Coordinates of C-alpha atoms in Angstrom, one line a residue:
M144 CA 107.0 -94.4 101.3
K145 CA 106.3 -92.0 104.1
K146 CA 104.0 -89.9 101.9
I147 CA 102.0 -93.0 100.9
L148 CA 101.4 -93.9 104.5
N149 CA 100.2 -90.4 105.4
K150 CA 97.7 -90.4 102.5
I151 CA 96.4 -93.8 103.6
G152 CA 96.0 -92.5 107.2
I153 CA 93.6 -89.8 106.0
V154 CA 91.1 -92.3 104.7
P155 CA 89.8 -93.7 108.0
V156 CA 89.5 -90.2 109.4
A157 CA 87.4 -89.1 106.5
L158 CA 85.3 -92.2 106.7
G159 CA 84.8 -91.6 110.4
L160 CA 83.6 -88.0 109.8
I161 CA 81.1 -89.3 107.1
F162 CA 79.9 -92.0 109.5
L163 CA 79.3 -89.4 112.3
Q164 CA 77.5 -87.1 110.0
A165 CA 75.3 -90.0 108.8
C166 CA 74.5 -90.9 112.4
N167 CA 73.3 -87.4 113.2
K168 CA 70.6 -87.5 110.5
E169 CA 67.1 -88.3 111.6
N170 CA 65.7 -91.7 110.8
S171 CA 69.2 -92.9 109.8
L172 CA 68.7 -96.4 111.1
G173 CA 66.0 -98.9 110.1
E174 CA 63.3 -100.1 112.5
D175 CA 64.2 -102.8 115.1
P176 CA 63.5 -106.1 113.3
Y177 CA 62.6 -107.6 116.6
A178 CA 60.2 -104.9 117.7
G179 CA 56.6 -106.1 118.2
G180 CA 57.6 -109.6 119.2
K181 CA 55.4 -111.4 121.7
E182 CA 56.6 -111.7 125.3
P183 CA 57.4 -115.3 126.3
L184 CA 54.7 -116.9 128.4
G185 CA 57.0 -119.1 130.4
I186 CA 55.6 -122.4 129.1
V187 CA 58.2 -125.2 129.6
F188 CA 57.8 -128.9 128.9
E189 CA 59.6 -131.2 131.4
N190 CA 61.3 -134.4 130.3
L191 CA 60.8 -133.5 126.7
N192 CA 63.0 -136.2 125.2
R193 CA 61.8 -139.0 127.4
P194 CA 59.9 -141.6 125.4
M195 CA 56.2 -141.8 126.3
A196 CA 54.2 -145.0 126.8
S197 CA 51.7 -145.9 124.0
V198 CA 48.1 -144.7 124.4
R199 CA 44.9 -145.5 122.6
P200 CA 42.1 -143.2 121.5
G201 CA 40.0 -142.2 124.5
D202 CA 42.9 -142.7 127.0
V203 CA 43.9 -139.9 129.3
F204 CA 47.6 -139.3 129.7
E205 CA 49.6 -136.8 131.6
V206 CA 52.6 -134.6 130.6
K207 CA 54.7 -132.4 132.9
V208 CA 54.5 -128.8 131.7
R209 CA 55.0 -125.6 133.7
G210 CA 53.3 -122.3 133.4
L211 CA 49.9 -123.2 132.0
Q212 CA 47.6 -122.4 134.8
K213 CA 47.5 -118.6 134.4
H214 CA 46.6 -119.1 130.7
E215 CA 44.0 -121.8 131.3
A216 CA 41.2 -120.1 129.4
D217 CA 43.4 -119.8 126.2
V218 CA 45.0 -123.2 126.2
E219 CA 44.4 -125.5 123.1
V220 CA 46.1 -128.8 122.8
F221 CA 46.8 -130.7 119.6
L222 CA 48.0 -134.3 119.1
N223 CA 49.5 -134.8 115.6
E224 CA 47.4 -131.7 114.5
Q225 CA 44.2 -133.2 115.9
L226 CA 42.4 -131.1 118.5
A227 CA 42.5 -132.9 121.9
D228 CA 40.4 -132.4 125.0
V229 CA 42.1 -130.9 128.1
V230 CA 40.9 -133.0 131.0
S231 CA 42.8 -131.0 133.7
L232 CA 45.8 -128.8 134.1
S233 CA 47.8 -127.3 136.9
D234 CA 50.9 -125.2 137.0
S235 CA 53.0 -128.3 136.6
T236 CA 50.9 -130.9 134.8
L237 CA 48.5 -131.3 131.9
E238 CA 46.1 -134.2 131.3
V239 CA 44.9 -134.8 127.8
R240 CA 42.3 -137.2 126.3
V241 CA 43.5 -138.9 123.1
P242 CA 41.2 -138.0 120.1
S243 CA 39.2 -140.8 118.6
L244 CA 40.9 -140.4 115.2
V245 CA 44.6 -139.8 115.4
S246 CA 48.0 -141.2 114.4
S247 CA 51.3 -141.2 116.4
G248 CA 52.8 -137.7 116.4
G249 CA 53.9 -134.7 118.3
L250 CA 51.9 -132.9 121.1
K251 CA 51.7 -129.2 120.9
I252 CA 50.1 -126.4 123.0
K253 CA 48.6 -123.3 121.4
I254 CA 48.0 -120.2 123.6
R255 CA 46.5 -117.5 121.5
D256 CA 49.0 -117.2 118.7
Q257 CA 52.0 -118.8 120.4
I258 CA 52.9 -122.5 119.8
Y259 CA 54.8 -124.8 122.2
F260 CA 56.0 -128.2 121.0
G261 CA 55.9 -131.1 123.3
P262 CA 56.9 -134.8 123.2
R263 CA 56.0 -137.4 120.6
V264 CA 53.0 -139.5 121.6
P265 CA 52.9 -143.0 120.2
I266 CA 49.4 -144.3 119.4
E267 CA 48.7 -148.0 120.0
G268 CA 46.9 -150.0 117.4
N269 CA 47.1 -153.1 115.1
V270 CA 50.0 -151.7 113.1
R271 CA 53.5 -151.6 114.7
F272 CA 57.0 -150.7 113.5
D273 CA 58.9 -153.9 114.1
S274 CA 61.7 -152.5 116.3
D275 CA 62.9 -156.1 117.1
Y276 CA 63.7 -156.8 113.4
G277 CA 67.4 -157.2 112.8
V278 CA 67.8 -154.5 110.2
K279 CA 68.9 -151.3 112.1
N280 CA 71.0 -149.2 109.8
G281 CA 69.7 -150.8 106.6
F282 CA 71.1 -150.0 103.1
N283 CA 72.9 -146.8 102.2
G284 CA 70.9 -146.5 98.9
S285 CA 67.5 -147.3 97.5
V286 CA 66.0 -150.8 97.6
N287 CA 64.3 -151.3 94.2
Y288 CA 63.0 -154.9 94.5
I289 CA 62.6 -157.6 97.1
L290 CA 62.5 -161.2 95.9
P291 CA 61.5 -163.9 98.5
G292 CA 63.7 -167.0 98.5
T293 CA 62.4 -170.5 98.6
G294 CA 60.2 -171.1 101.6
G295 CA 60.2 -167.4 102.5
N296 CA 63.1 -167.8 104.9
D297 CA 65.4 -165.4 103.1
F298 CA 65.2 -162.5 100.7
W299 CA 67.2 -161.1 97.8
I300 CA 67.4 -157.3 98.1
L301 CA 68.2 -155.5 94.9
G302 CA 68.8 -151.8 94.5
D303 CA 71.3 -149.0 94.2
F304 CA 73.5 -149.4 97.3
S305 CA 77.0 -150.2 98.4
D306 CA 76.6 -151.1 102.1
F307 CA 74.3 -152.9 104.5
E308 CA 74.4 -152.5 108.2
N309 CA 77.8 -150.8 107.9
Q310 CA 79.3 -154.2 106.9
A311 CA 81.1 -153.1 103.7
T312 CA 84.9 -153.0 103.8
N313 CA 87.7 -153.4 101.2
T314 CA 87.1 -157.2 101.4
V315 CA 83.3 -157.3 102.2
F316 CA 81.0 -156.2 99.4
R317 CA 77.4 -155.2 99.4
N318 CA 77.0 -153.8 95.9
N319 CA 73.4 -153.6 94.6
I320 CA 72.5 -157.2 95.3
H321 CA 72.4 -158.9 98.8
K322 CA 70.7 -161.7 100.5
I323 CA 69.3 -161.5 104.0
T324 CA 67.5 -163.9 106.4
S325 CA 63.9 -163.4 107.6
L326 CA 65.5 -162.0 110.8
G327 CA 67.2 -159.2 108.8
E328 CA 70.7 -160.7 109.0
S329 CA 73.2 -161.2 106.1
V330 CA 73.1 -164.7 104.8
K331 CA 76.4 -166.4 105.5
T332 CA 78.0 -167.4 102.3
A333 CA 79.1 -171.0 102.8
V334 CA 81.0 -172.9 100.0
G335 CA 78.6 -173.5 97.1
S336 CA 75.9 -171.1 98.4
F337 CA 74.6 -168.1 96.6
N338 CA 77.4 -165.4 96.6
V339 CA 77.7 -162.5 94.2
E340 CA 81.1 -161.7 95.6
K341 CA 81.8 -158.0 94.6
G342 CA 78.4 -157.6 93.0
T343 CA 77.4 -155.3 90.1
V344 CA 78.6 -152.0 88.8
G345 CA 75.4 -150.0 88.6
G346 CA 72.0 -150.6 90.2
V347 CA 69.9 -153.8 90.0
N348 CA 66.1 -153.4 89.5
T349 CA 64.8 -156.9 89.1
M350 CA 65.6 -160.6 89.5
V351 CA 63.8 -163.7 88.3
P352 CA 64.5 -167.4 88.9
L353 CA 64.7 -169.6 85.8
A354 CA 63.5 -173.2 85.4
D355 CA 67.1 -174.5 85.5
G356 CA 67.8 -172.9 88.9
K357 CA 69.8 -170.0 87.5
Y358 CA 68.7 -166.3 87.9
M359 CA 68.4 -163.4 85.5
I360 CA 69.0 -159.9 86.8
G361 CA 68.2 -156.6 85.1
G362 CA 68.8 -152.9 85.9
S363 CA 71.2 -150.1 85.0
M364 CA 74.3 -152.2 85.7
V365 CA 77.2 -152.1 83.3
G366 CA 79.6 -154.6 85.0
F367 CA 79.8 -157.6 87.3
N368 CA 82.8 -158.3 89.5
N369 CA 83.9 -161.5 91.1
N370 CA 87.2 -162.2 92.8
K371 CA 88.8 -163.3 89.6
K372 CA 87.7 -161.1 86.8
S373 CA 85.5 -158.1 85.9
Y374 CA 82.9 -158.7 83.2
Y375 CA 81.4 -156.1 80.9
L376 CA 77.6 -156.3 80.6
N377 CA 74.8 -153.9 79.8
R378 CA 71.5 -153.9 81.8
I379 CA 71.0 -157.6 81.8
T380 CA 72.8 -160.9 82.6
R381 CA 72.4 -164.4 84.0
L382 CA 73.8 -165.7 87.2
N383 CA 74.5 -169.3 88.2
T384 CA 72.9 -171.0 91.2
D385 CA 75.9 -170.0 93.3
G386 CA 75.6 -166.3 92.4
S387 CA 78.5 -166.1 90.0
I388 CA 78.0 -164.8 86.5
D389 CA 77.2 -167.5 83.9
T390 CA 80.2 -167.6 81.6
T391 CA 81.5 -169.6 78.7
V392 CA 84.9 -169.9 77.0
L393 CA 84.9 -169.1 73.3
E394 CA 87.4 -169.2 70.5
L395 CA 87.8 -165.8 68.8
I396 CA 90.1 -164.2 66.3
N397 CA 93.7 -164.3 67.6
T398 CA 95.5 -161.1 66.6
T399 CA 98.7 -162.4 68.3
P400 CA 99.3 -165.9 66.8
E401 CA 102.5 -166.2 68.8
K402 CA 100.3 -166.3 71.9
P403 CA 97.9 -169.2 71.3
L404 CA 95.9 -168.7 74.5
N405 CA 94.8 -165.3 73.1
A406 CA 92.5 -167.2 70.8
F407 CA 90.2 -167.8 73.8
D408 CA 88.2 -165.5 76.0
T409 CA 85.8 -166.0 78.9
L410 CA 82.5 -164.1 78.3
P411 CA 79.0 -164.0 79.6
A412 CA 77.0 -167.0 78.3
F413 CA 74.0 -164.8 78.0
N414 CA 75.0 -162.8 75.0
A415 CA 72.6 -159.8 75.2
Y416 CA 73.0 -156.1 75.9
L417 CA 70.3 -153.5 76.2
G418 CA 70.9 -149.8 75.6
S419 CA 69.4 -146.6 74.2
T420 CA 69.5 -144.9 70.8
I421 CA 69.7 -141.2 70.1
N422 CA 66.0 -141.1 69.3
S423 CA 64.7 -143.5 72.0
G424 CA 64.3 -140.7 74.5
F425 CA 66.2 -142.6 77.3
T426 CA 69.3 -140.9 78.6
I427 CA 70.0 -143.8 80.9
S428 CA 68.6 -147.1 79.7
S429 CA 67.5 -149.8 82.2
A430 CA 65.8 -153.2 82.3
N431 CA 63.2 -152.8 85.1
H432 CA 61.2 -156.0 85.0
L433 CA 62.0 -159.6 83.8
F434 CA 59.6 -162.5 83.3
A435 CA 60.8 -166.0 82.8
T436 CA 59.8 -168.0 79.7
P437 CA 59.6 -171.8 79.5
D438 CA 62.8 -172.0 77.3
T439 CA 64.9 -170.5 80.1
G440 CA 64.8 -167.1 78.3
V441 CA 63.1 -163.9 79.5
I442 CA 60.9 -161.1 78.5
A443 CA 62.6 -157.8 79.5
V444 CA 60.5 -154.7 80.1
G445 CA 62.0 -151.3 80.8
N446 CA 63.2 -148.1 79.1
F447 CA 65.6 -149.0 76.4
G448 CA 65.7 -148.8 72.6
L449 CA 68.4 -151.1 71.4
H450 CA 69.4 -154.8 71.7
S451 CA 72.9 -155.9 70.8
F452 CA 75.0 -159.1 70.9
I453 CA 78.6 -159.9 70.2
D454 CA 79.3 -161.6 66.9
Y455 CA 82.1 -163.9 67.9
R456 CA 83.1 -164.6 64.3
Y457 CA 84.5 -161.1 64.0
S458 CA 85.7 -160.5 67.5
S459 CA 89.0 -160.9 69.3
R460 CA 90.0 -160.6 73.0
E461 CA 90.9 -156.9 72.4
S462 CA 88.0 -155.9 70.2
K463 CA 84.3 -157.0 70.0
M464 CA 82.0 -156.8 67.0
F465 CA 78.5 -155.8 68.2
V466 CA 75.3 -156.4 66.1
Y467 CA 72.5 -153.9 66.9
T468 CA 68.8 -154.2 66.6
P469 CA 66.2 -151.5 67.5
V470 CA 63.7 -152.6 70.1
N471 CA 61.2 -150.5 72.0
N472 CA 60.9 -151.0 75.7
I473 CA 60.0 -154.7 75.5
V474 CA 61.9 -157.7 74.1
R475 CA 61.8 -161.4 74.4
L476 CA 65.2 -163.1 74.6
K477 CA 66.2 -166.7 74.1
S478 CA 68.4 -168.6 76.5
D479 CA 71.5 -167.5 74.5
G480 CA 70.5 -163.8 74.6
R481 CA 69.4 -163.6 71.0
I482 CA 66.1 -161.9 70.1
D483 CA 63.0 -164.1 69.7
S484 CA 62.1 -162.7 66.3
V485 CA 58.5 -164.1 66.4
F486 CA 57.7 -162.0 69.6
G487 CA 56.4 -158.6 68.7
Y488 CA 57.6 -158.9 65.1
N489 CA 57.4 -155.5 63.4
N490 CA 55.5 -154.0 66.4
A491 CA 56.0 -150.5 67.6
G492 CA 55.7 -151.2 71.4
A493 CA 54.7 -148.5 73.8
N494 CA 55.0 -144.8 72.7
G495 CA 56.1 -143.6 76.1
F496 CA 57.8 -144.5 79.3
I497 CA 56.9 -147.8 81.1
N498 CA 56.8 -147.4 84.9
G499 CA 55.8 -150.8 86.0
A500 CA 54.9 -154.4 84.9
I501 CA 53.5 -157.5 86.5
E502 CA 52.7 -161.1 85.4
T503 CA 49.3 -162.5 86.4
N504 CA 48.4 -166.1 87.3
D505 CA 47.3 -166.9 83.7
G506 CA 50.7 -165.7 82.2
K507 CA 49.8 -162.4 80.7
I508 CA 52.0 -159.4 81.3
V509 CA 50.4 -156.0 82.2
I510 CA 52.4 -152.8 81.8
V511 CA 51.6 -149.3 82.9
G512 CA 53.2 -145.9 82.4
A513 CA 53.0 -142.7 80.5
F514 CA 52.2 -144.1 77.0
S515 CA 49.0 -143.7 75.0
S516 CA 49.4 -146.4 72.4
F517 CA 50.9 -149.9 72.1
N518 CA 51.7 -151.6 68.8
G519 CA 49.8 -148.8 67.1
R520 CA 46.6 -149.3 69.0
P521 CA 45.1 -147.0 71.7
A522 CA 46.3 -148.0 75.2
N523 CA 45.9 -145.2 77.7
R524 CA 48.7 -145.9 80.3
I525 CA 47.9 -149.6 80.6
V526 CA 47.9 -152.7 78.4
A527 CA 48.3 -156.4 78.7
F528 CA 50.1 -158.7 76.2
N529 CA 50.7 -162.4 75.9
K530 CA 54.1 -164.0 76.0
N531 CA 54.1 -164.4 72.3
G532 CA 53.9 -160.6 72.0
T533 CA 50.2 -160.3 71.0
I534 CA 47.9 -157.9 72.8
N535 CA 45.7 -159.7 75.3
T536 CA 42.3 -158.5 74.2
A537 CA 40.5 -160.3 77.1
F538 CA 42.1 -157.8 79.5
N539 CA 39.6 -155.0 79.0
V540 CA 40.3 -151.7 80.7
G541 CA 38.2 -149.7 78.4
T542 CA 39.6 -146.2 77.9
G543 CA 42.2 -146.8 80.7
A544 CA 43.6 -143.9 82.8
N545 CA 43.4 -140.3 81.8
E546 CA 46.9 -139.5 83.2
E547 CA 50.1 -141.3 84.1
I548 CA 50.2 -144.5 86.2
Y549 CA 53.2 -144.6 88.4
A550 CA 53.0 -148.1 89.9
I551 CA 51.3 -151.5 89.4
T552 CA 51.3 -154.4 91.9
Y553 CA 49.6 -157.8 91.9
N554 CA 48.5 -160.1 94.6
K555 CA 48.6 -163.7 93.3
S556 CA 46.5 -165.2 96.1
R557 CA 43.7 -162.7 95.7
N558 CA 44.1 -162.2 91.9
K559 CA 43.9 -158.4 92.3
I560 CA 45.8 -155.6 90.6
A561 CA 46.4 -152.2 92.2
L562 CA 47.3 -149.1 90.3
A563 CA 48.6 -145.8 91.7
G564 CA 49.3 -142.5 89.8
R565 CA 48.2 -139.0 88.9
F566 CA 45.1 -140.1 87.1
T567 CA 41.6 -138.8 88.1
S568 CA 39.5 -141.2 86.1
F569 CA 39.7 -144.8 84.9
N570 CA 37.6 -146.1 82.0
G571 CA 35.6 -142.9 82.2
V572 CA 34.7 -143.3 85.9
A573 CA 36.0 -140.9 88.5
K574 CA 38.9 -142.7 90.3
F575 CA 41.5 -140.4 91.9
G576 CA 45.0 -141.8 92.3
V577 CA 44.3 -145.4 93.1
V578 CA 42.2 -148.1 91.4
I579 CA 41.8 -151.8 92.1
L580 CA 41.3 -154.1 89.1
N581 CA 40.1 -157.6 88.7
A582 CA 42.3 -160.0 86.7
D583 CA 40.2 -159.3 83.5
G584 CA 40.9 -155.6 83.7
S585 CA 37.5 -154.6 85.1
V586 CA 37.4 -152.1 87.9
D587 CA 36.6 -153.4 91.4
D588 CA 34.1 -150.7 92.3
T589 CA 34.2 -151.7 96.0
F590 CA 37.2 -149.5 96.6
T591 CA 37.3 -145.7 96.4
L592 CA 40.2 -143.7 97.7
G593 CA 39.2 -141.0 100.2
D594 CA 40.2 -137.4 100.2
V595 CA 43.9 -136.9 100.0
E596 CA 43.6 -133.2 99.2
Q597 CA 44.8 -133.6 95.6
R598 CA 48.1 -135.1 96.7
I599 CA 49.4 -138.0 94.5
P600 CA 49.5 -141.6 95.6
T601 CA 52.7 -143.3 94.3
Y602 CA 52.2 -147.0 95.4
A603 CA 49.3 -149.3 96.2
Y604 CA 49.1 -153.0 97.1
V605 CA 46.3 -155.4 97.9
M606 CA 47.3 -157.4 100.9
N607 CA 46.5 -161.1 101.5
N608 CA 43.9 -160.1 104.1
G609 CA 42.1 -157.9 101.6
K610 CA 43.3 -154.6 103.1
I611 CA 45.0 -152.1 100.8
L612 CA 48.3 -150.4 101.5
V613 CA 48.5 -146.9 99.9
S614 CA 51.5 -144.6 100.0
G615 CA 52.2 -141.2 98.5
D616 CA 52.9 -137.5 99.2
F617 CA 49.7 -136.9 101.1
I618 CA 49.7 -135.9 104.8
R619 CA 45.9 -136.1 105.5
Y620 CA 43.3 -138.7 104.7
N621 CA 39.6 -137.6 104.9
G622 CA 40.8 -134.6 107.0
I623 CA 42.8 -136.5 109.5
Q624 CA 46.6 -136.1 109.8
R625 CA 48.0 -139.5 108.8
S626 CA 51.3 -141.2 108.0
R627 CA 52.2 -141.3 104.3
I628 CA 51.4 -145.0 104.6
L629 CA 47.7 -146.0 104.9
I630 CA 46.3 -149.4 105.6
L631 CA 42.7 -149.2 104.2
E632 CA 39.7 -151.5 104.1
N633 CA 38.6 -152.9 100.8
D634 CA 36.2 -150.0 100.4
G635 CA 38.8 -147.3 101.2
T636 CA 37.8 -146.7 104.8
A637 CA 40.7 -145.9 107.1
L638 CA 40.0 -147.7 110.4
Q639 CA 41.8 -146.1 113.4
Q640 CA 43.4 -149.3 114.6
Y641 CA 45.2 -149.8 111.3
N642 CA 46.4 -146.2 110.8
N643 CA 48.1 -145.4 114.1
I644 CA 51.7 -145.2 113.0
G645 CA 53.7 -142.0 112.8
E646 CA 55.4 -140.1 110.0
F647 CA 56.8 -141.9 106.9
A648 CA 59.0 -139.9 104.5
G649 CA 60.0 -141.3 101.1
R650 CA 58.8 -143.7 98.4
I651 CA 57.9 -147.4 98.4
N652 CA 59.2 -149.6 95.6
S653 CA 58.5 -153.1 96.8
V654 CA 56.4 -154.9 99.4
V655 CA 56.6 -158.6 100.4
E656 CA 54.3 -160.2 103.0
T657 CA 56.0 -162.1 105.8
T658 CA 55.9 -162.4 109.6
S659 CA 57.1 -160.0 112.3
S660 CA 59.6 -160.8 115.0
L661 CA 56.7 -161.8 117.2
G662 CA 55.2 -164.1 114.6
H663 CA 52.3 -161.9 113.5
P664 CA 51.6 -161.0 109.8
A665 CA 53.9 -158.3 108.6
L666 CA 55.1 -156.4 105.5
L667 CA 58.7 -156.1 104.5
I668 CA 58.9 -152.7 102.8
G669 CA 61.7 -151.5 100.6
G670 CA 62.2 -148.2 98.7
S671 CA 63.9 -144.9 99.0
F672 CA 63.2 -143.5 102.5
R673 CA 64.9 -142.5 105.7
L674 CA 62.0 -142.3 108.1
A675 CA 59.3 -144.7 109.1
D676 CA 57.0 -144.3 112.1
S677 CA 59.2 -141.3 112.9
K678 CA 62.2 -143.6 113.3
S679 CA 65.4 -143.5 111.3
V680 CA 65.6 -146.3 108.7
G681 CA 67.8 -147.3 105.8
N682 CA 65.4 -148.0 102.9
L683 CA 64.1 -151.2 104.4
F684 CA 61.9 -151.9 107.4
K685 CA 59.3 -154.4 108.6
L686 CA 55.7 -153.3 109.6
E687 CA 53.6 -155.6 111.7
V688 CA 49.9 -155.7 110.7
R689 CA 47.9 -157.8 113.1
N690 CA 44.5 -159.0 111.9

């Protein structure tokens, strides 16, 4: 043992000699990685985290900053990346004039090649983040769709979430479907009121009221839980007026005759399940849009390749016999969940993904996506069909879009359709990213999107006042640093007073027009985002847009 210790003791000595020898060699160490750095100029902002009062273009405001005077000739000031005029400076203050075109954002000082970041400067205008709205923490997952309630006093919020305003507990559930008031508060669930109890297993993408007062929901959900029983479902189901799943008691095969009650089972009354096939191209199927039919059935649009129903004649409580029918993205279902065989009979549907769908005032359904044909006919990323499944030939979009359309929205009061996507032309005419259509499919040539530097718009919506909301991954519009939410005029002009808000980060999925906490026109915006007007949000916020 002693010999081993002695041998080990030699090793550090030898390593030490090697180290000393290496240190004696010339140029043995690399260059100082910090060499050549600029000497600090001693610029310091005071009260950096203190909120500033809002200012308007042309206003002069003052910030406290030390150390500028000796560098006066080299001082440049930028407000949200827009060059601003220096009105005056001393060794403790700086006066700046707000540029004529600018959005809320950070102030920075540049002296030669050194940058100093200052406070955030809010720009006043006609658009305002409604900080008095009751939603503060929001939802902990994406909001996929907002459905206004009767009279616009409340809203169903649908999505992929499990909490709202940190209210969820082991007895309080906020799973993928929730109802809030116009003030942003959870609707109290009185006896007999709409209450989904434990909600769904899997996300909800859409909801539509039916003529009998019930509701159909669609999404990627695979289950529904109330306080008594969990129900298996697949992508689509019907809810009663009180929010419970619509069920029925059926007599099935009893595999245990000694237990007579086993001959009966409680199952969803809407006997329909949507899924995918190996060859459908959909790894996760979903029903993304639902449209009510007069017979209390629905037309389902999404990304799925299979319809199935339970054949009760050959099913028991323990085992269910499913009957499968191939479908392609679109199917019309009767009130019992069976396929309406007349609708789209022997039709191929769309040959690619469907990204969005709307129903117009005259009852036609318009779908958009990444497809190039529909029912075997050319349909470049957009097509309209009637509720009997036939193509609506009166909706004439010509050659359509040359690339994928990401989103479609429709304003019923103005009868206008807005498209957003990665296309650069529509019906052979240059139209980058956003196009506005009339109800007959013709292009509204009044609108042209400005320069977004080849960035892609992902959402567009024609507002009731005729202005157009556009959102995407762009950071500048016509050379001006802007939020990723634009409020444009009907010709695409970005007026300063409607584009004053700060940074938005994320993607919009749904917009509903409402009123702000002060009673002005406003937009309730849902999607997948955590920042709006540089404020932390939880996938839902209200934006006031005064006329």
